[in-house]
CSV table of C-alpha atoms in Angstrom, one decimal:
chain,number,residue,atom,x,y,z
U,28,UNK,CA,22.6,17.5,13.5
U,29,UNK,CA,24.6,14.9,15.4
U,30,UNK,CA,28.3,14.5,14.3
U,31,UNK,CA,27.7,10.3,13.2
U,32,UNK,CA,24.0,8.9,11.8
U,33,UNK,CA,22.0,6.8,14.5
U,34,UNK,CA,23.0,3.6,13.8
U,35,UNK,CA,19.3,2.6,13.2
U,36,UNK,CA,19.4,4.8,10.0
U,37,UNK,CA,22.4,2.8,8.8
U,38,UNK,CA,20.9,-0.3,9.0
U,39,UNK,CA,17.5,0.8,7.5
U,40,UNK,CA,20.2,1.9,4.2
U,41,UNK,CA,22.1,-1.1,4.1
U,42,UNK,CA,19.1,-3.4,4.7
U,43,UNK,CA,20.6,-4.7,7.6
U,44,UNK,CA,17.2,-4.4,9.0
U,45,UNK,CA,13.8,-5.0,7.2
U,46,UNK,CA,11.0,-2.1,6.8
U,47,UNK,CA,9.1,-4.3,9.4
U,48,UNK,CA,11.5,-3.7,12.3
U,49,UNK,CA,12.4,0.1,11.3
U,50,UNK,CA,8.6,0.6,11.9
U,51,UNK,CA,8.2,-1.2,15.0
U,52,UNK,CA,11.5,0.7,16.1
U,53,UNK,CA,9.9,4.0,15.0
U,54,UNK,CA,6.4,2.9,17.3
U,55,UNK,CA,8.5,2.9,20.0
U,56,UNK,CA,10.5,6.0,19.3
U,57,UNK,CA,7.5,8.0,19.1
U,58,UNK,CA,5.3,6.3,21.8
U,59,UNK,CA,5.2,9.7,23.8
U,60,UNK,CA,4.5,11.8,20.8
U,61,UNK,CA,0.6,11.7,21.8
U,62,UNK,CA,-0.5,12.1,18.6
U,63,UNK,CA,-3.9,9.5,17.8
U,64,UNK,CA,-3.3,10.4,13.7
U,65,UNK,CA,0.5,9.8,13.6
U,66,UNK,CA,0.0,6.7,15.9
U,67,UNK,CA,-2.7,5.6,13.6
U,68,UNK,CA,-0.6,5.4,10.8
U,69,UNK,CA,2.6,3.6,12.6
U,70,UNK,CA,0.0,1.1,13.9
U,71,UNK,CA,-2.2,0.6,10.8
U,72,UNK,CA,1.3,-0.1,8.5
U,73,UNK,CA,2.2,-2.6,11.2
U,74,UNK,CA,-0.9,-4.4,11.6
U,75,UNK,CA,-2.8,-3.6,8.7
U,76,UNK,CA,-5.6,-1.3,7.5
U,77,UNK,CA,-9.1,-2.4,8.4
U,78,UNK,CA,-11.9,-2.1,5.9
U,79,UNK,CA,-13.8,1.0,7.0
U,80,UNK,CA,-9.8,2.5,7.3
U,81,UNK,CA,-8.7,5.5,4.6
U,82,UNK,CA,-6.2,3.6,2.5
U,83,UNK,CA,-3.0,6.2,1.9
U,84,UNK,CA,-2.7,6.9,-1.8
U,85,UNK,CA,0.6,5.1,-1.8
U,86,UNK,CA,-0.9,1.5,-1.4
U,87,UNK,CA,-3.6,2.4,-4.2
U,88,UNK,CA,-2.2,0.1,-7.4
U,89,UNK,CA,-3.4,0.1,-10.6
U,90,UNK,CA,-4.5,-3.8,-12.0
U,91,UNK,CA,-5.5,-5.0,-15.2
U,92,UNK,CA,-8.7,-7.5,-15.8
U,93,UNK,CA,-8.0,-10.4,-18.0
U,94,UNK,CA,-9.3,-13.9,-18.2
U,95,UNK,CA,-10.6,-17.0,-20.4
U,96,UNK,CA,-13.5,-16.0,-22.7
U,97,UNK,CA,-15.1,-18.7,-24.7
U,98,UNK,CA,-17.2,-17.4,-27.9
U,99,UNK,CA,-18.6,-20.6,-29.0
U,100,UNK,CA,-16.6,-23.4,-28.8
U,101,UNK,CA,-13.3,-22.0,-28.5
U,102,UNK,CA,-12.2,-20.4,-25.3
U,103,UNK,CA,-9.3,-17.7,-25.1
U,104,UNK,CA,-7.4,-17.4,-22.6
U,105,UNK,CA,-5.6,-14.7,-20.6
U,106,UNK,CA,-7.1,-12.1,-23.0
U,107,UNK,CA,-7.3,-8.4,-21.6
U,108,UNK,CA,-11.3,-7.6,-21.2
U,109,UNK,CA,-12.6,-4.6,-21.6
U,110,UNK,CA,-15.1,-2.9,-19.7
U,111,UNK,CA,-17.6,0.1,-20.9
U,112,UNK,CA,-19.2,1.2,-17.5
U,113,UNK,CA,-16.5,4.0,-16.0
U,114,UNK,CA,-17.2,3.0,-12.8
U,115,UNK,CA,-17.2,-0.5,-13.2
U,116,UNK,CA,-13.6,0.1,-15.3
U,117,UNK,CA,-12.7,1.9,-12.3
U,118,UNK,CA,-13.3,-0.5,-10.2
U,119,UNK,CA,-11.5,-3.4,-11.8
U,120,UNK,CA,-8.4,-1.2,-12.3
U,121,UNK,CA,-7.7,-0.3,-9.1
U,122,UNK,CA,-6.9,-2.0,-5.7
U,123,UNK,CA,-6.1,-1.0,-2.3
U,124,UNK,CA,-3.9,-2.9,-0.5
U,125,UNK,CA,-4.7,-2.7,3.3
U,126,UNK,CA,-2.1,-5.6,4.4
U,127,UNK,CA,0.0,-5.4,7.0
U,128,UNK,CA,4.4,-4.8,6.4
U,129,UNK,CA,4.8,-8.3,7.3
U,130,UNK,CA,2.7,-9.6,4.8
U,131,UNK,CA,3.8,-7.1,2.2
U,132,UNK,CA,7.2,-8.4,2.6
U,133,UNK,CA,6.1,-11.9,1.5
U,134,UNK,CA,4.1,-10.6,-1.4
U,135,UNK,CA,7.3,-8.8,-2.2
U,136,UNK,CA,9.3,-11.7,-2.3
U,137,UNK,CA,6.4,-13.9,-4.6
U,138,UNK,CA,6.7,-10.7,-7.0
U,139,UNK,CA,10.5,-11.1,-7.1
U,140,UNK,CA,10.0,-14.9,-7.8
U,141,UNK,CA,7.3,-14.4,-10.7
U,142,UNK,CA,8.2,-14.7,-13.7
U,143,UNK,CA,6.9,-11.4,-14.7
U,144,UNK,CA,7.1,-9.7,-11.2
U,145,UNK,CA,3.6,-9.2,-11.1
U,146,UNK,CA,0.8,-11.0,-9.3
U,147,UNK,CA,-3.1,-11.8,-9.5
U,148,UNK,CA,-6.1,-11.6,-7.8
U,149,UNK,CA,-9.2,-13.1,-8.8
U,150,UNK,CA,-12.1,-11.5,-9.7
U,151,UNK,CA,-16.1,-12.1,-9.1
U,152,UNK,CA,-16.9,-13.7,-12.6
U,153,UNK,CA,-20.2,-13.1,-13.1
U,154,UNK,CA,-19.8,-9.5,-12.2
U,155,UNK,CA,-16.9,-9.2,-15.1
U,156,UNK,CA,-19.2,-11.2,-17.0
U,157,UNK,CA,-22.2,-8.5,-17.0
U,158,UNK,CA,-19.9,-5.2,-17.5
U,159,UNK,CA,-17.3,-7.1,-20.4
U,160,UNK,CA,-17.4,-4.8,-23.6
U,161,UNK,CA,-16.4,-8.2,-25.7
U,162,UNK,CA,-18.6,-11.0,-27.3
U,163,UNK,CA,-18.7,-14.3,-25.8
U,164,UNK,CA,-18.8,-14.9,-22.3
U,165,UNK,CA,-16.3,-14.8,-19.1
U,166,UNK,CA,-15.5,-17.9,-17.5
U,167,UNK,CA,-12.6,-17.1,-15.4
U,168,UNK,CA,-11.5,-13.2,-14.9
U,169,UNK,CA,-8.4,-12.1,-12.8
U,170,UNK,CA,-6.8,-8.6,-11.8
U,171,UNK,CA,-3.2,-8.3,-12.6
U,172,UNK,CA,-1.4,-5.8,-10.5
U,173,UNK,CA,1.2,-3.5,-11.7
U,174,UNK,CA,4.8,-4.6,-11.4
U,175,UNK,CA,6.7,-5.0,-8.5
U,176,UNK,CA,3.9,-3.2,-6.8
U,177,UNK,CA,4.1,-4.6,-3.2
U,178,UNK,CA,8.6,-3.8,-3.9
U,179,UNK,CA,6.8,-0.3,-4.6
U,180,UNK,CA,4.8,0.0,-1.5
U,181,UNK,CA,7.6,-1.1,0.7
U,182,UNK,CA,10.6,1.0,-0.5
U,183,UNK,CA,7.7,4.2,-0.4
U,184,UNK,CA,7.0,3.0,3.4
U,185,UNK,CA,10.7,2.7,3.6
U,186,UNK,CA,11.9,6.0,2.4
U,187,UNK,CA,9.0,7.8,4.7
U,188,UNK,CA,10.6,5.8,7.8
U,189,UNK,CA,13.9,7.3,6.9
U,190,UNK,CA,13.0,10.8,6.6
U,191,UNK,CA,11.1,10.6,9.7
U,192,UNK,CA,14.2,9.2,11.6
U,193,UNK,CA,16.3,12.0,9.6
U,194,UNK,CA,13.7,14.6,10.9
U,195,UNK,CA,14.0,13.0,14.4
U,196,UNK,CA,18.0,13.0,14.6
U,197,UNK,CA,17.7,16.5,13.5
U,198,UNK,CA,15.7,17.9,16.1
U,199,UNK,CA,16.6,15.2,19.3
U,200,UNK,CA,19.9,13.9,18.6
U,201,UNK,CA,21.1,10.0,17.9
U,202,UNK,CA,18.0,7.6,17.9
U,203,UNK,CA,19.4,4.4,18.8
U,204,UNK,CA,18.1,4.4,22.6
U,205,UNK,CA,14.8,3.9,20.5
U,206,UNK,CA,13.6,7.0,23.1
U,207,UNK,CA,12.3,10.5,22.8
U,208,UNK,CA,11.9,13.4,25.3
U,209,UNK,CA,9.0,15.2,23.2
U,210,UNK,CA,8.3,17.6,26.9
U,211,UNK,CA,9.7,20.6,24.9
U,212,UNK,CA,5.5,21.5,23.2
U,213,UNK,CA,6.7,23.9,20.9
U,214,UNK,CA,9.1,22.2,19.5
U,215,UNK,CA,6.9,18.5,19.0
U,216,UNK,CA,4.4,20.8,17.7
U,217,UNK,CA,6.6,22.0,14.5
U,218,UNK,CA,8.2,18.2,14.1
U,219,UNK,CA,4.3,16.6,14.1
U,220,UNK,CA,3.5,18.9,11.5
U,221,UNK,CA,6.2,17.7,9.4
U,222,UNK,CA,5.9,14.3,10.0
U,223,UNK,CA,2.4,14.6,8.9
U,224,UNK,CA,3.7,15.9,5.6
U,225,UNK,CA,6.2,12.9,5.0
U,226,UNK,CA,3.2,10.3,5.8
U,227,UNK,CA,0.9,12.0,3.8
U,228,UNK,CA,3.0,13.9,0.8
U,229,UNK,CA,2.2,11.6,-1.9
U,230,UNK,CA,2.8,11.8,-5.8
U,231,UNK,CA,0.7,9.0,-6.8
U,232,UNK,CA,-2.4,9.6,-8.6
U,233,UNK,CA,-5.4,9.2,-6.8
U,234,UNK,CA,-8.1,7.0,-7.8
U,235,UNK,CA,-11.0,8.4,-5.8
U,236,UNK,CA,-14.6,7.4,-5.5
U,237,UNK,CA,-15.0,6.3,-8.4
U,238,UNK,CA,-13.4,3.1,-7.5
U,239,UNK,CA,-16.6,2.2,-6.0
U,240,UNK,CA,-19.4,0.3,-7.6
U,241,UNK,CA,-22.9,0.8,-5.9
U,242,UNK,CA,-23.1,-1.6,-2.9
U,243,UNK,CA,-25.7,-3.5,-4.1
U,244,UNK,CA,-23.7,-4.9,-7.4
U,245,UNK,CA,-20.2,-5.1,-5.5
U,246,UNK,CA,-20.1,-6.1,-1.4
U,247,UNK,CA,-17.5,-7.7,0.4
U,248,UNK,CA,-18.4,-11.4,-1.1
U,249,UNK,CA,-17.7,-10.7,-4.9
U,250,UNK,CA,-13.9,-11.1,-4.6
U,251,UNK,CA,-13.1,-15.1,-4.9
């Protein structure tokens, strides 16, 4: 281990810089690494995930579906719904979020500026509508996310940034030349494997299939 931290890793802890630029510094630290999966990741947190792209368990968030139900002439609104169908609950409790950092960071910074650090998406209506366990009938149904779940996302991105720049001092000295000699094999082989591990060592709980509605009910036009 180097006798001072890389100066890049005292930024990253002091927030002098954002998660944004600790990942683009971190492309370009591993740009020789030649590894597609480890590459794959750097560049799908930077540019975001594309549909047919495994989501990483960390930006699975749980959500919960409310809206304005009228039973007769009186509507209620904001009320929790229920749903009966499992994989329809699933599905409406559960969201991936496949943005890209930069975008994260915004949502970040709406969340911080809510009023109950928590934000919405909207749901398909008519599809609430037909799998509600309630009388009366939906006329406006959102997904609330879990607090401060884009802060969450972040500071997990974050803290797997720093223990790959911790792993990378360790075994190649101070960072801040943003360059790696990876021409000793043997020894990139052992610190790919444990990079793998900090990407993909997760504690969240994972949601599954079962977050999937059959194609025919749910496609990619019943979001609003």
């Amino acid at each position: 281990m180097p006798k001072t931290r890389s100066k890049i890793i005292k930024d990253l802890i002091m927030n002098k810089i954002n998660v944004l630029q600790a990942m683009q510094s971190l492309y370009f630290m591993l740009e020789d690494i030649d590894d597609l999966e480890i590459n794959n990741w750097v560049n799908n947190e930077m540019n975001g995930y594309a549909k047919d792209t495994k989501i990483p368990e960390y930006r699975k968030v749980n959500t919960i579906l409310i809206g304005d139900v009228q039973v007769g002439y009186t509507i209620y609104n904001n009320v929790n719904i229920p749903i009966a169908d499992e994989k329809a609950y699933n599905f409406f409790s559960s969201f991936e979020i496949n943005d890209p950092i930069s975008a994260l960071i915004k949502m970040a910074e709406a969340e911080n500026e809510s009023e109950e650090h928590s934000l919405y998406l909207d749901a398909n209506t008519l599809l609430v509508d037909n799998y509600k366990s309630i009388n009366g009938t939906v006329i406006r149904a959102r997904r609330k996310l879990s607090i401060y779940s884009y802060n969450n996302i972040l500071s997990i991105i974050k803290d797997k940034v720093l223990d790959i720049f911790k792993l990378l001092e360790y075994n190649y000295g101070n960072l801040d030349e943003l360059y790696i000699d990876f021409s000793d094999v043997q020894k990139k082989e052992v610190v790919l494997k444990e990079i793998i591990q900090i990407v993909y060592n997760d504690n969240s709980i994972s949601i599954g299939d079962s977050n999937k509605i059959n194609d025919s009910i749910v496609g990619d036009n019943n979001e609003n």
